[in-house]
């Protein structure tokens, strides 16, 4: 299993005129690569993930994947407050070529401990990728 160590950047999603600003995103990625970042987290909560569509998330992932050209691994934030939506997003990120996923504790509905365990287990069973829990 891959070790996720060193410094990783949770990328923001830059916008211009209510559209993803891929020019600015490229500058962010290039700057981080020049500074020897170890990897990127795409579509985490820092990237406004709850407000991005799945198509936008995929576009961002594909763009960053093209920019890094295999230099560093990519983790995709797939967590939501819905287990089924998180599983669906996890399967998609796996198919896109993510090397790990980041799953946030379900927000708003705040399940008890046993519910959290069930949530994370279902997500983990949906992929062979490493699952990083985020609280």
XYZ file of N, CA, C and O in Angstrom:
540
model
N 0.842 -1.186 0.000
C 0.000 0.000 0.000
C 0.882 1.244 0.000
O 1.880 1.317 0.685
N 0.478 2.212 -0.772
C 1.224 3.473 -0.865
C 1.219 4.184 0.484
O 0.230 4.215 1.187
N 2.368 4.766 0.819
C 2.484 5.589 2.008
C 2.264 7.044 1.604
O 2.930 7.534 0.699
N 1.331 7.701 2.258
C 1.081 9.113 1.992
C 1.814 9.915 3.051
O 1.341 10.070 4.165
N 3.008 10.379 2.668
C 3.879 11.084 3.594
C 4.315 12.416 3.004
O 4.021 12.721 1.856
N 5.026 13.155 3.801
C 5.596 14.431 3.403
C 4.534 15.525 3.314
O 3.567 15.487 4.056
N 4.705 16.444 2.385
C 3.812 17.604 2.278
C 2.876 17.438 1.079
O 3.328 17.230 -0.046
N 1.602 17.530 1.376
C 0.565 17.449 0.344
C -0.217 18.760 0.359
O -0.443 19.339 1.411
N -0.650 19.178 -0.811
C -1.439 20.395 -0.908
C -2.887 20.036 -1.184
O -3.185 19.304 -2.134
N -3.779 20.569 -0.352
C -5.211 20.482 -0.614
C -5.541 21.660 -1.524
O -5.552 22.808 -1.091
N -5.736 21.363 -2.788
C -5.944 22.427 -3.770
C -7.279 23.136 -3.589
O -8.311 22.491 -3.379
N -7.246 24.439 -3.711
C -8.479 25.225 -3.771
C -8.997 25.153 -5.204
O -8.291 24.717 -6.117
N -10.225 25.589 -5.388
C -10.776 25.690 -6.739
C -10.902 27.167 -7.068
O -11.804 27.839 -6.570
N -9.997 27.682 -7.894
C -10.106 29.099 -8.258
C -11.243 29.314 -9.265
O -11.493 28.461 -10.121
N -11.903 30.438 -9.123
C -13.007 30.786 -10.020
C -12.771 32.172 -10.612
O -12.133 33.024 -10.010
N -13.307 32.363 -11.799
C -13.337 33.672 -12.436
C -14.651 33.745 -13.209
O -14.958 32.843 -14.002
N -15.425 34.776 -12.945
C -16.735 34.932 -13.588
C -17.602 33.686 -13.419
O -18.224 33.202 -14.357
N -17.591 33.135 -12.223
C -18.402 31.979 -11.832
C -18.062 30.700 -12.596
O -18.868 29.779 -12.660
N -16.859 30.643 -13.156
C -16.376 29.452 -13.845
C -15.047 29.039 -13.222
O -14.299 29.879 -12.704
N -14.737 27.752 -13.298
C -13.435 27.297 -12.816
C -12.352 27.990 -13.625
O -12.400 28.011 -14.851
N -11.395 28.565 -12.928
C -10.293 29.288 -13.559
C -9.108 28.325 -13.709
O -8.248 28.225 -12.835
N -9.074 27.632 -14.833
C -8.038 26.632 -15.051
C -6.655 27.263 -15.211
O -5.655 26.631 -14.872
N -6.582 28.492 -15.685
C -5.293 29.177 -15.769
C -4.685 29.378 -14.394
O -3.487 29.125 -14.182
N -5.488 29.825 -13.455
C -5.001 30.008 -12.076
C -4.714 28.666 -11.419
O -3.744 28.536 -10.660
N -5.536 27.667 -11.704
C -5.298 26.333 -11.149
C -3.954 25.796 -11.641
O -3.183 25.230 -10.868
N -3.658 26.009 -12.909
C -2.377 25.578 -13.463
C -1.222 26.253 -12.730
O -0.228 25.595 -12.386
N -1.343 27.551 -12.474
C -0.289 28.271 -11.750
C -0.098 27.695 -10.348
O 1.045 27.541 -9.884
N -1.198 27.381 -9.667
C -1.110 26.792 -8.326
C -0.395 25.440 -8.361
O 0.484 25.161 -7.538
N -0.786 24.604 -9.303
C -0.186 23.275 -9.421
C 1.296 23.391 -9.764
O 2.147 22.748 -9.139
N 1.649 24.209 -10.740
C 3.042 24.388 -11.152
C 3.895 24.914 -9.991
O 5.011 24.442 -9.768
N 3.370 25.894 -9.246
C 4.108 26.445 -8.109
C 4.399 25.353 -7.083
O 5.522 25.233 -6.587
N 3.392 24.555 -6.761
C 3.570 23.489 -5.776
C 4.553 22.427 -6.266
O 5.386 21.939 -5.503
N 4.449 22.059 -7.536
C 5.392 21.077 -8.083
C 6.818 21.616 -8.046
O 7.758 20.875 -7.708
N 6.986 22.883 -8.359
C 8.317 23.502 -8.308
C 8.893 23.501 -6.896
O 10.111 23.516 -6.718
N 8.032 23.488 -5.889
C 8.465 23.481 -4.484
C 8.518 22.061 -3.915
O 8.643 21.871 -2.717
N 8.392 21.058 -4.782
C 8.539 19.637 -4.418
C 7.432 19.098 -3.515
O 7.690 18.283 -2.625
N 6.213 19.539 -3.738
C 5.096 18.971 -3.003
C 5.038 17.466 -3.295
O 5.438 17.010 -4.369
N 4.563 16.682 -2.332
C 4.537 15.219 -2.469
C 3.287 14.702 -3.163
O 3.267 13.570 -3.647
N 2.224 15.487 -3.176
C 0.985 15.063 -3.808
C -0.078 16.129 -3.640
O 0.148 17.151 -2.982
N -1.223 15.880 -4.251
C -2.337 16.819 -4.180
C -3.611 16.123 -3.724
O -3.853 14.965 -4.069
N -4.406 16.867 -2.975
C -5.775 16.459 -2.652
C -6.680 17.332 -3.498
O -6.622 18.561 -3.434
N -7.497 16.691 -4.297
C -8.411 17.371 -5.199
C -9.836 17.171 -4.693
O -10.207 16.068 -4.289
N -10.609 18.215 -4.722
C -12.025 18.180 -4.315
C -12.217 17.844 -2.848
O -13.196 17.202 -2.473
N -11.283 18.304 -2.028
C -11.498 18.235 -0.594
C -12.347 19.433 -0.181
O -12.774 20.231 -1.028
N -12.596 19.586 1.095
C -13.442 20.692 1.533
C -12.791 22.045 1.259
O -13.489 23.042 1.086
N -11.462 22.102 1.164
C -10.772 23.339 0.814
C -11.132 23.786 -0.603
O -11.043 24.957 -0.937
N -11.553 22.855 -1.418
C -11.865 23.122 -2.830
C -13.347 23.384 -3.067
O -13.822 23.279 -4.190
N -14.081 23.713 -1.998
C -15.514 23.985 -2.135
C -16.268 22.770 -2.675
O -17.255 22.892 -3.417
N -15.838 21.582 -2.321
C -16.399 20.352 -2.880
C -17.911 20.197 -2.734
O -18.555 19.685 -3.653
N -18.524 20.644 -1.632
C -19.980 20.460 -1.552
C -20.761 21.241 -2.608
O -21.905 20.923 -2.888
N -20.123 22.250 -3.209
C -20.843 23.065 -4.187
C -20.445 22.768 -5.628
O -21.023 23.340 -6.553
N -19.484 21.885 -5.830
C -19.061 21.516 -7.182
C -19.879 20.339 -7.692
O -20.171 19.402 -6.943
N -20.209 20.357 -8.966
C -20.899 19.216 -9.572
C -19.887 18.093 -9.795
O -18.664 18.319 -9.793
N -20.380 16.889 -10.025
C -19.486 15.767 -10.304
C -18.716 16.019 -11.602
O -17.535 15.677 -11.698
N -19.342 16.643 -12.580
C -18.634 16.967 -13.822
C -17.499 17.957 -13.578
O -16.427 17.833 -14.171
N -17.736 18.939 -12.714
C -16.670 19.890 -12.383
C -15.528 19.186 -11.656
O -14.356 19.432 -11.951
N -15.865 18.315 -10.723
C -14.830 17.574 -9.994
C -13.997 16.731 -10.950
O -12.768 16.681 -10.850
N -14.668 16.075 -11.880
C -13.951 15.254 -12.861
C -13.064 16.131 -13.737
O -11.910 15.775 -14.016
N -13.567 17.263 -14.182
C -12.776 18.175 -15.020
C -11.525 18.648 -14.287
O -10.432 18.708 -14.865
N -11.690 18.994 -13.017
C -10.548 19.440 -12.210
C -9.542 18.312 -12.064
O -8.335 18.498 -12.245
N -10.034 17.105 -11.739
C -9.134 15.966 -11.583
C -8.352 15.712 -12.865
O -7.132 15.562 -12.848
N -9.060 15.652 -13.990
C -8.398 15.373 -15.264
C -7.381 16.464 -15.623
O -6.309 16.165 -16.137
N -7.735 17.709 -15.320
C -6.814 18.808 -15.596
C -5.545 18.663 -14.763
O -4.428 18.743 -15.290
N -5.702 18.456 -13.460
C -4.538 18.337 -12.579
C -3.732 17.092 -12.937
O -2.493 17.134 -12.971
N -4.407 16.001 -13.231
C -3.708 14.771 -13.617
C -2.843 15.032 -14.850
O -1.695 14.585 -14.921
N -3.366 15.766 -15.814
C -2.593 16.116 -16.993
C -1.410 17.005 -16.669
O -0.324 16.857 -17.253
N -1.595 17.928 -15.739
C -0.507 18.840 -15.357
C 0.619 18.125 -14.618
O 1.780 18.431 -14.827
N 0.270 17.198 -13.734
C 1.312 16.547 -12.941
C 1.993 15.417 -13.717
O 3.125 15.055 -13.397
N 1.313 14.897 -14.719
C 1.887 13.870 -15.599
C 2.620 12.776 -14.822
O 3.741 12.407 -15.152
N 2.004 12.289 -13.756
C 2.574 11.192 -12.992
C 3.674 11.577 -12.020
O 4.247 10.707 -11.362
N 4.004 12.863 -11.903
C 5.079 13.284 -10.996
C 4.728 13.047 -9.536
O 5.616 12.756 -8.727
N 3.466 13.235 -9.195
C 3.015 13.051 -7.811
C 1.643 12.371 -7.831
O 0.898 12.498 -8.806
N 1.296 11.673 -6.760
C -0.020 11.036 -6.696
C -1.130 12.039 -6.376
O -0.881 13.122 -5.838
N -2.341 11.624 -6.712
C -3.517 12.458 -6.482
C -4.529 11.712 -5.630
O -4.881 10.566 -5.917
N -4.998 12.398 -4.602
C -6.075 11.903 -3.753
C -7.306 12.738 -4.085
O -7.197 13.942 -4.298
N -8.467 12.101 -4.118
C -9.702 12.820 -4.403
C -10.613 12.766 -3.178
O -10.845 11.696 -2.618
N -11.122 13.927 -2.794
C -12.121 13.997 -1.737
C -13.455 13.521 -2.291
O -13.972 14.095 -3.246
N -14.000 12.470 -1.708
C -15.269 11.910 -2.184
C -16.354 11.948 -1.115
O -17.481 11.546 -1.371
N -16.017 12.410 0.062
C -16.950 12.357 1.178
C -18.081 13.366 1.086
O -17.890 14.497 0.640
N -19.258 12.923 1.483
C -20.443 13.768 1.605
C -21.158 13.360 2.890
O -20.681 12.511 3.631
N -22.342 13.902 3.103
C -23.111 13.474 4.267
C -23.986 12.267 3.948
O -24.709 11.784 4.800
N -23.902 11.755 2.746
C -24.677 10.597 2.303
C -23.734 9.438 1.981
O -22.837 9.578 1.141
N -23.943 8.308 2.618
C -23.094 7.149 2.361
C -23.194 6.713 0.904
O -22.176 6.471 0.253
N -24.403 6.629 0.367
C -24.550 6.162 -1.016
C -23.895 7.127 -2.006
O -23.263 6.692 -2.977
N -24.018 8.432 -1.774
C -23.363 9.402 -2.655
C -21.845 9.333 -2.521
O -21.118 9.491 -3.505
N -21.358 9.095 -1.317
C -19.923 8.961 -1.095
C -19.393 7.713 -1.799
O -18.342 7.756 -2.436
N -20.122 6.620 -1.705
C -19.725 5.384 -2.398
C -19.697 5.630 -3.905
O -18.750 5.235 -4.590
N -20.724 6.285 -4.443
C -20.779 6.572 -5.875
C -19.596 7.448 -6.294
O -18.921 7.165 -7.294
N -19.328 8.492 -5.537
C -18.201 9.383 -5.856
C -16.868 8.640 -5.752
O -15.948 8.872 -6.545
N -16.761 7.744 -4.793
C -15.542 6.954 -4.608
C -15.309 6.047 -5.811
O -14.184 5.935 -6.313
N -16.362 5.408 -6.289
C -16.233 4.551 -7.478
C -15.801 5.365 -8.688
O -14.971 4.926 -9.486
N -16.340 6.562 -8.825
C -15.961 7.417 -9.947
C -14.508 7.847 -9.838
O -13.749 7.787 -10.811
N -14.084 8.285 -8.660
C -12.689 8.707 -8.465
C -11.731 7.549 -8.721
O -10.652 7.744 -9.282
N -12.127 6.360 -8.328
C -11.316 5.174 -8.582
C -11.157 4.966 -10.090
O -10.048 4.752 -10.587
N -12.259 5.083 -10.817
C -12.228 4.908 -12.277
C -11.407 6.005 -12.955
O -10.772 5.752 -13.984
N -11.399 7.206 -12.397
C -10.632 8.310 -12.980
C -9.126 8.100 -12.851
O -8.354 8.718 -13.561
N -8.719 7.282 -11.882
C -7.296 7.062 -11.671
C -6.738 7.669 -10.402
O -5.518 7.802 -10.268
N -7.598 8.018 -9.457
C -7.113 8.523 -8.169
C -6.263 7.451 -7.494
O -6.457 6.252 -7.728
N -5.333 7.890 -6.672
C -4.477 6.941 -5.958
C -4.862 6.803 -4.490
O -4.244 6.040 -3.756
N -5.869 7.530 -4.087
C -6.408 7.446 -2.747
C -7.633 8.331 -2.689
O -7.850 9.162 -3.576
N -8.440 8.131 -1.664
C -9.607 8.983 -1.478
C -9.622 9.529 -0.063
O -9.098 8.922 0.863
N -10.211 10.700 0.055
C -10.354 11.379 1.334
C -11.842 11.443 1.642
O -12.625 11.945 0.827
N -12.226 10.913 2.797
C -13.644 10.856 3.148
C -13.878 11.585 4.461
O -13.342 11.214 5.502
N -14.672 12.629 4.368
C -15.013 13.447 5.524
C -16.086 12.747 6.359
O -16.878 11.957 5.841
N -16.091 13.035 7.642
C -17.178 12.574 8.505
C -18.474 13.212 7.984
O -18.486 14.401 7.655
N -19.544 12.428 7.862
C -20.797 13.008 7.343
C -21.209 14.243 8.142
O -21.282 14.205 9.363
N -21.432 15.323 7.411
C -21.793 16.580 8.045
C -23.314 16.707 8.113
O -24.040 16.039 7.398
N -23.782 17.523 8.974
C -25.191 17.814 9.243
C -25.912 16.689 9.982
O -26.457 16.915 11.039
N -25.935 15.475 9.431
C -26.694 14.411 10.098
C -25.952 13.781 11.271
O -26.569 13.138 12.094
N -24.655 13.947 11.373
C -23.833 13.560 12.514
C -24.212 12.200 13.124
O -24.771 12.138 14.221
N -23.871 11.111 12.459
C -24.200 9.790 12.990
C -23.420 9.472 14.267
O -22.342 10.036 14.492
N -23.935 8.536 15.070
C -23.189 8.097 16.254
C -21.975 7.273 15.814
O -21.821 6.946 14.630
N -21.135 6.895 16.768
C -19.905 6.165 16.459
C -20.157 4.935 15.593
O -19.462 4.705 14.613
N -21.152 4.125 15.932
C -21.410 2.910 15.149
C -21.844 3.269 13.722
O -21.535 2.564 12.775
N -22.540 4.395 13.564
C -22.927 4.857 12.233
C -21.724 5.300 11.425
O -21.651 5.062 10.217
N -20.765 5.955 12.093
C -19.532 6.354 11.410
C -18.757 5.134 10.934
O -18.265 5.100 9.801
N -18.667 4.129 11.797
C -17.963 2.901 11.421
C -18.630 2.281 10.197
O -17.964 1.908 9.227
N -19.943 2.186 10.212
C -20.671 1.597 9.082
C -20.462 2.426 7.810
O -20.275 1.872 6.724
N -20.516 3.735 7.954
C -20.311 4.626 6.810
C -18.947 4.377 6.176
O -18.836 4.120 4.967
N -17.887 4.442 6.972
C -16.533 4.281 6.452
C -16.296 2.862 5.927
O -15.587 2.682 4.932
N -16.883 1.860 6.559
C -16.729 0.493 6.066
C -17.359 0.328 4.688
O -16.771 -0.295 3.803
N -18.546 0.885 4.502
C -19.196 0.771 3.193
C -18.374 1.463 2.116
O -18.230 0.953 1.000
N -17.837 2.618 2.440
C -17.003 3.336 1.474
C -15.755 2.518 1.161
O -15.401 2.328 -0.014
N -15.093 2.009 2.183
C -13.856 1.240 1.984
C -14.105 -0.015 1.156
O -13.260 -0.403 0.342
N -15.267 -0.634 1.318
C -15.587 -1.829 0.535
C -15.835 -1.507 -0.943
O -15.812 -2.393 -1.782
N -16.060 -0.241 -1.263
C -16.379 0.132 -2.643
C -15.145 0.393 -3.504
O -15.266 0.667 -4.699
N -13.955 0.308 -2.908
C -12.729 0.623 -3.641
C -11.555 -0.175 -3.089
O -11.582 -0.589 -1.929
N -10.560 -0.359 -3.927
C -9.308 -0.970 -3.469
C -8.301 0.104 -3.057
O -7.216 -0.208 -2.574
N -8.669 1.370 -3.248
C -7.775 2.475 -2.917
C -7.691 2.688 -1.408
O -8.630 2.374 -0.676
N -6.580 3.272 -0.952
C -6.503 3.685 0.447
C -7.571 4.745 0.733
O -7.810 5.629 -0.100
N -8.183 4.643 1.902
C -9.214 5.595 2.317
C -8.658 6.381 3.498
O -8.342 5.806 4.530
N -8.552 7.692 3.322
C -8.086 8.554 4.395
C -9.317 9.178 5.049
O -10.149 9.782 4.357
N -9.439 9.021 6.346
C -10.580 9.573 7.078
C -10.251 10.991 7.487
O -9.153 11.272 7.972
N -11.226 11.861 7.311
C -11.024 13.285 7.594
C -12.097 13.769 8.536
O -13.286 13.671 8.248
N -11.668 14.271 9.699
C -12.623 14.796 10.672
C -12.276 16.242 10.935
O -11.276 16.553 11.496
